[in-house]
XYZ file of C-alpha atoms in Angstrom:
713
model
C -45.604 22.850 42.469
C -46.306 24.004 38.931
C -43.257 26.249 39.040
C -40.894 23.397 40.015
C -42.106 20.744 37.830
C -40.343 21.828 34.683
C -37.153 22.287 36.674
C -37.453 18.688 38.078
C -38.162 17.341 34.568
C -35.085 19.050 33.204
C -32.947 17.597 35.890
C -34.364 14.090 35.272
C -33.985 14.505 31.595
C -30.382 15.498 31.910
C -29.553 12.511 34.185
C -31.266 10.201 31.695
C -29.094 11.848 28.834
C -25.950 11.321 30.833
C -26.694 7.743 31.669
C -27.681 7.135 28.017
C -24.461 8.578 26.813
C -22.423 6.616 29.254
C -24.261 3.429 28.385
C -23.688 4.177 24.556
C -19.940 4.614 25.178
C -19.518 1.421 27.339
C -22.167 -0.856 25.858
C -21.470 -4.225 24.280
C -24.504 -5.734 22.576
C -25.540 -9.116 23.859
C -26.074 -10.853 27.157
C -24.104 -9.371 29.910
C -23.572 -13.002 31.295
C -23.507 -15.762 28.751
C -23.104 -18.868 31.087
C -24.995 -19.746 34.221
C -24.738 -22.792 36.318
C -27.629 -24.053 38.741
C -28.102 -27.326 40.450
C -30.755 -29.680 39.171
C -33.851 -29.185 41.537
C -36.193 -32.112 42.340
C -38.694 -30.343 40.294
C -39.016 -27.014 38.282
C -42.150 -25.403 39.566
C -44.599 -23.727 37.205
C -44.293 -19.850 37.025
C -41.482 -20.084 39.484
C -38.490 -17.827 38.330
C -35.360 -19.980 37.681
C -33.016 -17.072 37.023
C -32.829 -13.582 35.466
C -31.161 -12.809 32.200
C -29.926 -9.304 31.152
C -29.693 -8.617 27.362
C -29.048 -5.287 25.687
C -28.679 -4.374 22.042
C -27.414 -0.810 23.110
C -30.380 0.617 21.142
C -33.234 0.398 23.782
C -34.093 -3.325 23.104
C -36.988 -2.470 20.741
C -38.890 -5.644 19.606
C -36.756 -7.842 21.734
C -37.694 -11.599 21.452
C -36.518 -14.645 23.394
C -36.548 -18.303 22.368
C -35.763 -21.234 24.763
C -34.512 -24.525 23.560
C -36.882 -26.281 25.806
C -40.674 -25.621 25.116
C -41.554 -25.899 28.676
C -39.726 -22.719 29.454
C -40.130 -19.142 28.431
C -38.297 -15.721 29.270
C -40.579 -12.907 30.329
C -40.157 -9.364 29.174
C -38.142 -8.539 32.306
C -35.623 -11.220 31.509
C -36.898 -13.777 34.003
C -36.650 -17.469 32.997
C -39.750 -19.449 34.230
C -41.093 -22.911 33.749
C -44.441 -23.337 31.964
C -45.387 -26.378 34.091
C -43.959 -28.621 36.768
C -41.159 -30.611 35.178
C -38.357 -32.678 36.510
C -35.886 -33.617 33.731
C -34.854 -30.974 31.091
C -31.335 -32.256 30.215
C -27.896 -30.870 31.061
C -28.246 -27.546 29.179
C -30.850 -25.030 28.337
C -30.179 -22.386 25.541
C -31.801 -18.966 25.385
C -31.638 -16.903 22.206
C -32.326 -13.209 22.197
C -32.879 -11.108 19.187
C -33.721 -7.553 18.187
C -33.322 -5.692 14.777
C -30.075 -4.553 15.969
C -28.338 -7.558 17.838
C -28.793 -11.131 18.942
C -26.939 -13.351 21.300
C -27.113 -16.834 23.010
C -26.809 -17.621 26.648
C -26.250 -21.073 28.051
C -27.667 -22.517 31.334
C -25.724 -25.409 32.557
C -27.827 -27.744 34.908
C -25.384 -29.355 37.251
C -26.667 -32.841 37.808
C -28.981 -32.987 34.863
C -29.290 -36.008 32.556
C -28.489 -35.883 28.868
C -31.329 -35.364 26.381
C -30.230 -36.574 22.897
C -30.177 -34.280 19.940
C -28.104 -31.388 18.560
C -28.743 -27.732 19.292
C -30.591 -27.361 16.067
C -32.719 -30.408 16.925
C -33.471 -29.021 20.447
C -34.806 -25.779 18.943
C -37.136 -27.905 16.712
C -38.156 -29.972 19.691
C -41.738 -28.711 19.604
C -42.076 -29.867 15.983
C -40.294 -33.285 16.058
C -40.678 -34.408 19.635
C -44.222 -34.323 21.060
C -44.314 -34.939 24.791
C -44.515 -38.525 25.595
C -47.430 -39.647 27.580
C -48.691 -43.034 28.866
C -52.229 -42.125 27.998
C -53.641 -39.224 26.045
C -57.239 -38.080 25.931
C -56.634 -34.895 24.012
C -56.897 -35.615 20.244
C -55.331 -33.017 17.909
C -54.388 -32.965 14.262
C -52.537 -30.251 12.268
C -54.618 -27.302 11.067
C -54.102 -26.104 7.578
C -54.896 -22.474 6.857
C -54.380 -20.727 3.430
C -52.438 -17.514 3.527
C -53.990 -14.194 2.406
C -57.563 -15.019 3.562
C -59.951 -12.161 3.479
C -62.502 -10.901 6.032
C -64.466 -11.686 7.988
C -62.261 -12.559 11.028
C -62.072 -14.381 13.391
C -62.950 -17.534 11.536
C -62.894 -21.140 12.876
C -60.010 -23.241 11.406
C -60.038 -26.432 13.549
C -60.996 -28.171 16.921
C -59.411 -29.826 19.663
C -61.165 -32.896 21.261
C -60.682 -34.211 24.765
C -62.589 -37.525 25.221
C -62.000 -37.754 28.933
C -62.192 -34.082 30.031
C -63.406 -33.493 33.601
C -66.428 -31.296 33.955
C -65.508 -27.633 34.484
C -62.122 -28.066 32.908
C -60.990 -25.630 30.139
C -58.809 -25.721 27.008
C -55.618 -23.607 26.999
C -53.580 -22.761 23.850
C -50.024 -21.466 24.070
C -47.096 -20.763 21.840
C -45.937 -18.265 19.247
C -48.917 -16.519 17.681
C -51.103 -17.057 20.889
C -49.496 -15.787 23.986
C -46.144 -15.215 22.417
C -45.161 -12.702 19.666
C -46.905 -12.243 17.430
C -49.603 -12.599 19.942
C -53.332 -12.953 19.209
C -53.159 -14.393 15.703
C -54.580 -17.717 16.970
C -56.884 -18.597 19.904
C -58.958 -21.367 21.353
C -62.486 -21.494 22.746
C -61.718 -22.683 26.280
C -65.001 -24.615 26.546
C -65.461 -26.084 22.974
C -61.760 -26.438 21.846
C -62.561 -24.597 18.655
C -59.387 -22.951 17.254
C -59.831 -19.686 15.241
C -57.594 -17.253 13.415
C -58.102 -13.575 13.959
C -56.318 -12.189 10.858
C -54.869 -12.971 7.446
C -51.727 -15.024 7.621
C -48.471 -14.789 5.457
C -46.661 -18.015 4.971
C -43.516 -16.111 3.907
C -43.484 -14.521 7.517
C -44.275 -17.692 9.408
C -44.937 -20.922 7.636
C -45.834 -23.081 10.741
C -47.145 -22.005 14.113
C -45.967 -24.699 16.639
C -48.449 -24.450 19.484
C -49.333 -26.395 22.501
C -52.797 -27.227 23.852
C -53.760 -28.580 27.339
C -56.687 -28.761 29.734
C -56.721 -27.053 33.041
C -58.994 -26.878 36.074
C -60.763 -23.752 37.241
C -57.656 -22.693 39.141
C -55.586 -22.947 35.897
C -53.605 -26.013 37.037
C -52.734 -28.354 34.067
C -54.720 -31.492 33.942
C -53.846 -32.951 30.676
C -51.078 -32.058 28.125
C -49.523 -29.960 26.836
C -49.921 -31.655 23.457
C -48.202 -30.274 20.295
C -50.531 -28.631 17.718
C -49.133 -27.415 14.445
C -50.820 -24.724 12.578
C -49.618 -25.022 8.919
C -50.016 -21.921 6.525
C -50.837 -23.101 3.015
C -48.875 -21.292 0.320
C -50.530 -19.035 -2.314
C -48.796 -17.786 -5.372
C -48.346 -14.167 -4.024
C -44.655 -13.506 -4.734
C -43.116 -12.788 -8.143
C -39.771 -14.121 -9.043
C -36.982 -11.674 -8.598
C -33.361 -11.582 -9.723
C -31.254 -10.713 -6.748
C -27.589 -11.130 -7.926
C -27.307 -8.500 -10.655
C -25.907 -6.811 -12.605
C -25.614 -9.816 -14.872
C -22.667 -9.641 -17.273
C -21.264 -12.558 -19.299
C -18.345 -12.808 -21.763
C -18.024 -15.127 -24.808
C -14.947 -15.270 -27.126
C -15.774 -14.329 -30.778
C -15.999 -17.360 -33.054
C -16.888 -19.619 -30.263
C -18.806 -22.736 -31.396
C -22.527 -23.089 -31.342
C -23.849 -24.132 -27.821
C -21.078 -22.295 -25.810
C -22.367 -21.363 -22.360
C -22.088 -17.639 -21.671
C -23.537 -17.289 -18.076
C -26.254 -18.569 -15.783
C -29.254 -16.504 -14.563
C -31.263 -17.709 -11.602
C -34.225 -15.910 -9.893
C -35.572 -16.282 -6.455
C -39.305 -16.948 -5.544
C -40.326 -16.595 -1.911
C -43.218 -18.890 -2.321
C -43.221 -22.468 -1.146
C -40.444 -24.303 -2.999
C -42.263 -27.506 -2.818
C -45.070 -26.225 -4.911
C -45.384 -24.879 -8.439
C -45.663 -21.474 -6.975
C -41.912 -21.402 -6.854
C -41.264 -23.553 -9.865
C -39.534 -21.158 -12.357
C -39.095 -21.245 -16.120
C -36.821 -18.785 -18.038
C -37.002 -17.277 -21.532
C -35.465 -14.419 -23.488
C -38.071 -11.700 -24.063
C -35.898 -9.378 -26.039
C -32.398 -9.091 -27.626
C -30.814 -5.722 -28.411
C -29.443 -5.426 -31.063
C -31.237 -7.839 -33.130
C -28.505 -8.164 -35.895
C -27.041 -10.239 -37.486
C -29.665 -12.704 -36.010
C -32.582 -11.836 -33.679
C -31.872 -15.090 -31.944
C -28.213 -15.090 -31.199
C -28.595 -16.732 -27.811
C -30.923 -19.359 -26.111
C -31.616 -19.782 -22.373
C -32.215 -23.158 -20.767
C -35.796 -22.793 -19.373
C -35.074 -24.782 -16.238
C -31.355 -24.085 -15.402
C -31.171 -20.551 -16.670
C -28.019 -21.110 -18.684
C -27.506 -18.622 -21.641
C -25.855 -20.315 -24.595
C -24.933 -19.296 -28.212
C -27.045 -20.687 -30.954
C -25.511 -19.034 -34.058
C -22.611 -20.344 -36.062
C -19.163 -19.095 -35.148
C -18.905 -17.044 -38.195
C -21.704 -14.745 -37.008
C -19.907 -14.132 -33.675
C -17.161 -12.042 -35.436
C -16.537 -8.972 -33.219
C -15.046 -7.073 -36.054
C -18.185 -7.316 -38.272
C -20.846 -6.893 -35.531
C -22.647 -3.673 -35.239
C -21.965 -3.805 -31.455
C -19.971 -6.413 -29.677
C -22.282 -6.024 -26.739
C -25.822 -7.462 -26.488
C -28.545 -6.719 -23.952
C -31.077 -9.463 -23.199
C -34.300 -9.097 -21.246
C -34.638 -12.338 -19.258
C -37.984 -13.303 -17.876
C -38.502 -15.815 -15.014
C -42.117 -17.140 -14.663
C -43.248 -19.335 -11.749
C -46.165 -21.977 -11.990
C -43.690 -23.797 -14.320
C -44.260 -21.112 -16.860
C -47.917 -21.309 -17.213
C -49.819 -18.165 -18.319
C -51.180 -17.855 -14.793
C -47.754 -17.741 -13.216
C -46.225 -14.423 -12.075
C -43.214 -13.021 -13.789
C -40.040 -10.981 -13.001
C -37.390 -9.653 -15.484
C -33.756 -8.686 -15.438
C -31.216 -7.549 -18.109
C -28.308 -9.745 -18.999
C -25.361 -8.115 -20.854
C -23.475 -10.420 -23.046
C -19.941 -9.106 -24.257
C -18.410 -10.583 -27.454
C -14.645 -10.673 -26.444
C -11.906 -10.222 -28.926
C -9.401 -12.708 -29.897
C -6.246 -11.941 -31.920
C -7.467 -12.970 -35.372
C -6.231 -9.841 -37.281
C -2.513 -9.201 -37.624
C -1.148 -5.531 -37.591
C -0.222 -4.036 -40.846
C 1.784 -0.880 -41.656
C 0.002 1.811 -43.487
C 2.782 1.945 -45.957
C 5.873 -0.055 -46.975
C 8.419 2.715 -46.708
C 8.876 5.611 -44.280
C 11.299 8.596 -44.549
C 13.042 10.427 -41.810
C 15.794 13.110 -41.462
C 17.933 13.873 -38.443
C 20.784 16.292 -37.634
C 24.001 14.635 -36.777
C 24.819 14.734 -33.089
C 21.126 14.818 -31.911
C 18.946 12.244 -30.189
C 15.083 11.776 -29.916
C 12.108 10.552 -31.884
C 12.723 11.086 -35.634
C 9.471 9.437 -37.159
C 6.207 7.716 -36.101
C 5.301 4.582 -37.877
C 1.565 3.896 -38.352
C -0.153 0.631 -38.338
C -3.708 -0.665 -38.705
C -5.350 -3.481 -36.630
C -8.932 -4.450 -36.636
C -8.865 -6.106 -33.137
C -10.186 -4.548 -29.937
C -8.158 -1.457 -29.098
C -8.363 -2.314 -25.394
C -6.605 -5.626 -25.686
C -3.242 -7.163 -26.369
C -4.608 -8.406 -29.608
C -4.483 -4.680 -30.808
C -1.455 -3.359 -28.988
C 1.653 -3.381 -31.243
C 5.154 -4.327 -30.367
C 7.838 -3.136 -32.756
C 11.301 -4.648 -33.509
C 14.256 -3.385 -35.540
C 15.362 -6.557 -37.372
C 18.022 -5.131 -39.676
C 20.166 -2.077 -40.122
C 21.117 -1.168 -36.530
C 24.471 -2.802 -35.813
C 25.639 0.040 -33.559
C 22.350 0.086 -31.643
C 21.920 3.787 -32.437
C 18.238 3.379 -32.957
C 15.395 2.245 -30.657
C 11.630 1.897 -31.326
C 8.836 2.014 -28.629
C 5.039 1.807 -28.894
C 2.892 4.918 -28.258
C 0.280 3.425 -25.899
C -2.381 5.960 -26.991
C -1.963 5.750 -30.765
C -0.227 2.252 -31.152
C 2.333 4.085 -33.397
C 5.910 2.963 -33.410
C 8.141 5.853 -32.205
C 11.510 5.474 -33.825
C 14.245 7.239 -31.920
C 17.902 7.980 -32.225
C 19.595 7.132 -28.893
C 23.354 7.365 -29.919
C 24.126 10.599 -31.900
C 24.818 10.003 -35.592
C 27.935 11.203 -37.471
C 27.382 12.588 -40.950
C 31.037 12.206 -41.807
C 30.777 8.481 -41.018
C 27.432 7.830 -42.746
C 24.953 10.036 -44.250
C 22.248 7.515 -44.800
C 20.842 4.773 -42.711
C 18.243 1.970 -43.764
C 16.278 0.035 -40.996
C 13.992 -2.893 -41.473
C 11.067 -2.808 -38.908
C 8.746 -5.685 -37.786
C 5.489 -5.230 -36.028
C 3.578 -7.845 -33.864
C 0.844 -8.032 -31.303
C 1.404 -8.377 -27.531
C -0.961 -11.359 -27.621
C -0.155 -14.341 -29.915
C -2.203 -14.873 -33.097
C -4.784 -17.590 -33.345
C -3.474 -20.597 -35.111
C -5.008 -20.100 -38.449
C -3.726 -16.416 -38.694
C -0.037 -15.465 -39.457
C 2.020 -12.388 -39.992
C 2.326 -11.331 -43.519
C 4.548 -8.932 -45.683
C 2.556 -5.938 -44.517
C 3.845 -6.490 -40.942
C 7.245 -5.326 -42.022
C 8.341 -1.905 -43.160
C 11.569 -0.076 -44.323
C 12.681 3.263 -42.822
C 15.064 5.498 -44.802
C 16.989 7.869 -42.655
C 18.944 10.935 -44.000
C 21.561 12.436 -41.650
C 22.156 16.234 -42.024
C 25.471 17.777 -41.711
C 25.962 20.407 -38.926
C 28.989 22.377 -37.932
C 30.404 20.343 -35.046
C 32.843 21.733 -32.454
C 36.446 20.572 -32.547
C 37.395 17.686 -30.464
C 40.473 17.512 -28.249
C 42.537 14.326 -28.305
C 43.157 12.878 -25.848
C 40.637 14.338 -23.402
C 41.627 14.749 -20.714
C 45.159 15.805 -21.455
C 47.606 14.945 -18.677
C 51.164 16.164 -17.948
C 53.554 15.829 -14.826
C 55.805 18.823 -13.933
C 57.643 19.752 -10.792
C 56.356 22.644 -8.898
C 58.261 26.032 -8.947
C 59.483 25.576 -12.502
C 60.476 28.852 -14.073
C 57.956 31.142 -15.661
C 57.537 30.542 -19.386
C 58.251 26.881 -19.184
C 56.374 24.933 -21.934
C 54.004 22.124 -20.530
C 52.718 20.587 -23.701
C 50.966 21.424 -27.126
C 47.312 20.424 -27.325
C 45.710 18.815 -30.281
C 42.103 19.337 -31.411
C 40.647 18.082 -34.701
C 37.475 19.326 -36.578
C 34.944 16.394 -37.193
C 33.822 18.295 -40.139
C 36.629 16.973 -42.274
C 34.935 17.941 -45.614
C 34.694 21.585 -44.676
C 38.489 22.236 -44.241
C 38.232 24.699 -41.390
C 40.808 26.214 -39.237
C 41.114 25.979 -35.482
C 42.132 28.667 -32.883
C 42.796 27.951 -29.091
C 42.129 29.894 -26.015
C 42.048 29.524 -22.263
C 38.642 28.861 -20.821
C 39.304 28.157 -17.152
C 42.597 28.816 -15.441
C 41.650 29.309 -11.687
C 45.239 30.222 -10.509
C 46.070 32.156 -13.577
C 49.318 30.217 -14.263
C 48.912 29.299 -17.938
C 48.921 30.682 -21.467
C 48.249 28.911 -24.811
C 49.333 29.909 -28.269
C 46.094 30.452 -30.350
C 47.587 29.100 -33.497
C 49.546 25.936 -32.461
C 48.129 25.157 -29.070
C 51.354 25.406 -27.199
C 50.628 25.746 -23.347
C 53.315 27.456 -21.210
C 53.467 29.031 -17.748
C 52.921 32.616 -16.795
C 53.523 32.167 -13.048
C 55.186 29.789 -10.628
C 53.322 26.555 -10.091
C 52.723 25.922 -6.431
C 51.581 22.388 -5.478
C 50.499 23.748 -2.077
C 48.060 26.272 -3.716
C 44.458 26.018 -2.796
C 43.627 25.565 -6.481
C 45.438 22.278 -6.474
C 43.473 19.090 -5.414
C 45.634 16.099 -4.491
C 48.651 17.515 -6.373
C 46.573 17.866 -9.533
C 45.763 21.300 -11.149
C 42.865 21.278 -13.627
C 42.501 23.789 -16.524
C 40.004 24.033 -19.396
C 40.845 25.193 -22.999
C 38.718 26.035 -25.961
C 39.116 25.023 -29.618
C 37.016 27.271 -31.980
C 36.670 26.461 -35.658
C 36.063 29.018 -38.456
C 32.553 27.788 -39.336
C 29.632 30.228 -39.621
C 28.580 30.337 -37.026
C 31.725 28.968 -35.351
C 31.664 25.816 -33.214
C 33.463 25.344 -29.989
C 35.041 22.279 -28.386
C 36.320 21.934 -24.864
C 39.406 20.174 -23.578
C 40.624 19.496 -20.006
C 44.370 19.602 -18.977
C 45.318 17.836 -15.786
C 48.770 18.936 -14.480
C 50.168 16.583 -11.853
C 52.775 18.723 -9.665
C 55.701 16.930 -8.121
C 56.672 18.186 -4.772
C 59.738 20.390 -4.011
C 60.832 21.107 -0.480
C 59.654 24.708 -0.479
C 57.862 24.826 2.835
C 59.486 24.923 6.238
C 57.844 22.800 9.067
C 55.994 24.423 11.922
C 55.271 23.447 15.445
C 52.044 23.289 17.505
C 51.076 24.291 20.168
C 52.849 27.539 20.686
C 51.569 28.229 24.223
C 51.991 26.010 27.395
C 51.527 26.259 31.090
C 53.443 24.687 34.005
C 53.064 25.144 37.822
C 55.972 26.910 39.731
C 56.232 24.055 42.226
C 55.415 21.199 39.853
C 57.121 17.944 40.750
C 56.657 16.732 37.134
C 58.726 19.149 35.179
C 57.372 18.176 31.800
C 55.975 21.289 30.134
C 54.374 20.305 26.832
C 54.471 17.796 23.859
C 55.104 19.583 20.668
C 54.032 18.335 17.262
C 55.400 19.387 13.819
C 53.880 19.485 10.358
C 54.851 20.375 6.831
C 52.919 21.308 3.755
C 55.221 19.274 1.555
C 55.045 15.686 0.756
C 57.291 12.864 1.944
C 60.403 12.669 1.946
C 60.286 16.438 2.371
C 58.475 16.191 5.735
C 59.296 13.978 8.777
C 61.185 12.825 10.526
C 61.617 16.286 12.076
C 64.525 17.456 14.167
C 63.638 19.414 17.291
C 66.142 21.872 19.076
C 66.086 24.744 21.517
C 67.662 27.516 19.522
C 70.838 28.949 20.956
C 70.428 28.143 24.650
C 73.219 29.719 26.598
C 74.861 28.033 29.673
C 73.464 30.310 32.290
C 69.825 29.956 30.785
C 70.022 26.106 30.588
C 66.868 25.293 32.316
C 65.033 23.815 29.408
C 65.240 20.503 27.770
C 63.750 19.058 24.621
C 63.511 15.369 23.988
C 62.405 13.583 20.736
C 59.387 11.165 21.193
C 58.983 10.067 17.555
C 59.339 11.386 14.004
C 56.780 14.164 14.440
C 56.697 14.911 18.219
C 58.985 15.927 21.083
C 58.783 16.724 24.757
C 59.728 20.049 26.266
C 60.532 19.878 29.988
C 62.200 21.864 32.744
C 65.449 21.033 34.584
C 64.373 23.037 37.532
C 61.370 24.954 38.907
C 61.014 28.608 37.778
C 59.391 31.456 39.413
C 55.996 32.547 38.246
C 56.394 34.460 34.973
C 55.992 34.185 31.209
C 58.945 32.820 29.186
C 59.580 32.629 25.412
C 61.422 29.625 24.372
C 62.805 29.571 20.758
C 62.191 26.132 19.192
C 63.888 25.226 16.055
C 62.481 22.375 13.895
C 63.976 20.992 10.652
C 62.408 18.689 8.079
C 64.119 15.867 6.129
C 64.277 17.480 2.692
C 67.292 17.831 0.589
C 68.229 20.534 1.238
C 66.318 20.627 4.484
C 64.238 23.630 5.663
C 64.307 25.038 9.214
C 61.799 27.180 11.088
C 62.308 28.790 14.489
C 59.195 29.513 16.564
C 58.797 30.841 19.984
C 57.074 28.719 22.534
C 55.347 30.750 25.145
C 55.420 29.131 28.500
C 53.475 30.448 31.429
C 54.745 29.573 34.794
C 51.699 29.757 37.118
C 50.914 29.515 40.878
C 49.087 26.407 41.688
C 47.805 26.217 45.274
C 44.777 24.494 46.600
C 43.845 22.988 43.148
C 43.702 26.485 41.835
C 45.879 27.587 38.847
C 46.611 31.280 38.832
C 48.519 32.633 35.767
C 47.260 36.207 35.870
C 50.116 37.330 38.258
C 52.798 35.836 36.056
C 54.076 39.341 35.426
C 55.979 40.629 32.627
C 57.884 38.431 30.198
C 61.291 37.090 31.337
C 63.644 37.046 28.409
C 66.290 34.504 27.927
C 69.870 35.686 27.569
C 69.624 35.296 23.858
C 66.560 37.465 23.758
C 68.301 40.183 25.766
C 71.212 40.039 23.322
C 68.950 40.506 20.304
C 67.286 43.527 21.957
C 70.596 45.127 22.663
C 71.797 44.622 19.023
C 68.540 46.104 17.748
C 68.967 49.117 19.883
C 72.619 49.519 18.588
C 71.542 49.242 15.102
C 68.661 51.761 15.606
C 71.263 54.246 17.124
C-alpha cells in the first residue's frame, strides 16, 4: 500500500490540475444562475433549505461572504439558503449578494404569489437597522450598546445587557448577526442566562461602524420563544487616523500679473475617522514655501476649503523677474479642527507662474548683411531676435514677415523652431545683370497677441541688405524648345533652321560656340559658329527614334568664359508623311477543308506604316491569275479588309496565292505577298493537314520557275 500511495496521489493531483485548468478557461465569475422562481409556501420553516446557490469567483472562493436582503434568511457556506425562523410573508423578491476579494454578484429570488413589501433595494439591505420586527407585545428590552474603538486588554469585557421581563423559566438568550455567528464571528457574544453582552476583542470603527444584531429567547430545545429583536452595537470613533492627501500630484497654474486673491487650486485631504466628529474636521495651512523670494508669503490657503490663492501684488508675480517661476508649497492638513492635539498629514503643491505675452520680440541689430550668387536658392542669412517671455510658449515664438522690397516674391522667411531666428531664403534665382542689390524690410511678431498695454516698437523691424554676386551663366536658347516642320525624305544637306542662344552675362562680351549634344538617329549637324542646323542623312518619319511624328534633338551653346558655361537647347522636328511605305497583308497562312461546303478561306487585313491619306482604302487583287487557274476569288469587305474564297473544292495540298494590295497614296504603292493556303482533310471532326503533300504551284508560279531556269542557263 505504501508503494502505490504516491502513484494514487499523482493521479489525483493531475486530475485536479486538469479540472482546475478547464475551470479557469471556461469560468465566468458570479452566480451560475442569477434568477430563481419559487412558489410562496404557507410558511418558511426554520433551518429548512429554500434553494441552493452556486457562486464562483474563479479563484477558489477565498473569503466568500453572503448577504441576504431579508434578515430572517441566511446563506450557509455550502450555498444553501435557509430561513432563520418560521415566517410567512417575506415579499415578492429576495436578493442575495455574494462577494470575495476577486468578484461579487447579485442573485434574485422571485417568490411567485408573494406580497409587496415597500422599500427600495437599498432600504431592504438596511432593513435590520431601520425596520425592527413589529410585535404586538414585547417583553425583551434592548437599547443600543456603545463601545469605544481601540480598547485595550483585558477581554472579554461586558458592554451591555438585554432584559426580558417575562422570560419563562429555563429559557435562554440567543444573539445572532454579523460579529456573532456571521463573519467576522466571535467578536460579540451574550450570556445565555443573564443577557449580558460582551466584546471579545478591540474594535475598529473604520472597519465596521455598527454591528446590527438580533436577540431572542429560546426554550431548552432552541425553539424561539420571543424575538428576534434588533440590537445595534455602535462603535464610538477615536481619533486614530491621520488626514491623507489622496489625489496628488497637486499642480496649479496662475498667470503672471494676476490680481491679489486669484485662486490657484484647491487641496483637500481625507480623514477616515467619523465625519460627524472633530476627529475628521480638517484645517489647512502652508508649512513651507520654496523659494521664499520675492516674498516668503506669496500664497495663502483657506483653512477650511483648502483653496490656495495669491496674496502678493501683481507686480511681484512677474515671471521674467522671478528667480524661479515654480513654487513648491508644503501643505498641512490637521484634524480636530486644527487644535494642537490633532493629527496631521502633508502634501506638496506645485504652483507654476504661467507666462503672458508682455514682452515684444526685438531684433538684435537694426541692419543685417547678406551675399548670394546669382542663379542659386537657399538660406542666405539668419536674423536674430530677443524675447524675455517663456521659450516654450507662443509668447516667445517669433513670426517674421517681409513688408517691403520683395515685389517679385524672390525671398521668403521662416522661423527656426529651435533658435527662434528668422531664416531668410532666396526661392527664385536672382539675376546679377538685372539687379546687383536688394533691400528688404522685415517685421517680427509673436504667435500669441501682446497684452493690451504692450505694443511692437521700432526694434521689431530690421533692414536686410543683399548683394548679388555675378557668376558665369550658361547661354540661353531662345526659343526653347525650338520647333520646325519638314517633310520626311528631304535631301541630305537640307538646312532645317539656325538656332539662337544669348549669353546672360551681357557685361562680359563673350563668344558662343554650338555643338550637337543628343542626336539619337545621327541625322543632324550644326555649324559651331552661326548655329545653322542641316541634315546628314534622310529623315524618316517611320524611324523608331520618332515619337508621334516628332524627332527630338539637343544642342549645346558654350560661352568663352573661364571656366566656360554651357546652355542646352531642345529642337523638335515635326516630320510630314510621304508615301514611302507599301502596305502589307495579314495573315499570310490559311487552312480550308477539301470537302468544305463553305468555300470561304480567310479574311485578309492590310496595314501601312504611313499616315492617312497614304494608307487606306486599300485595293486587294489576286496577282496575275490565269484562266485555267481561276479557282480563287477575292472580295472587298471594307477599306482595310477583304475575303479570299474558293470557286470550287481543291484536293488536299498546299497552295501559294499571290495577293497584291495597293494603298491610296499619290502615287500609290503596291505590295505582292504570297498567301499560303493549306487544303486539309476534314473527317470525323478531325483536321489533317500533315498529308497535304508538296506545294502545288499556280500556272503563274510555274512560268516564273521556267524563266528562272532559262536565265540561269
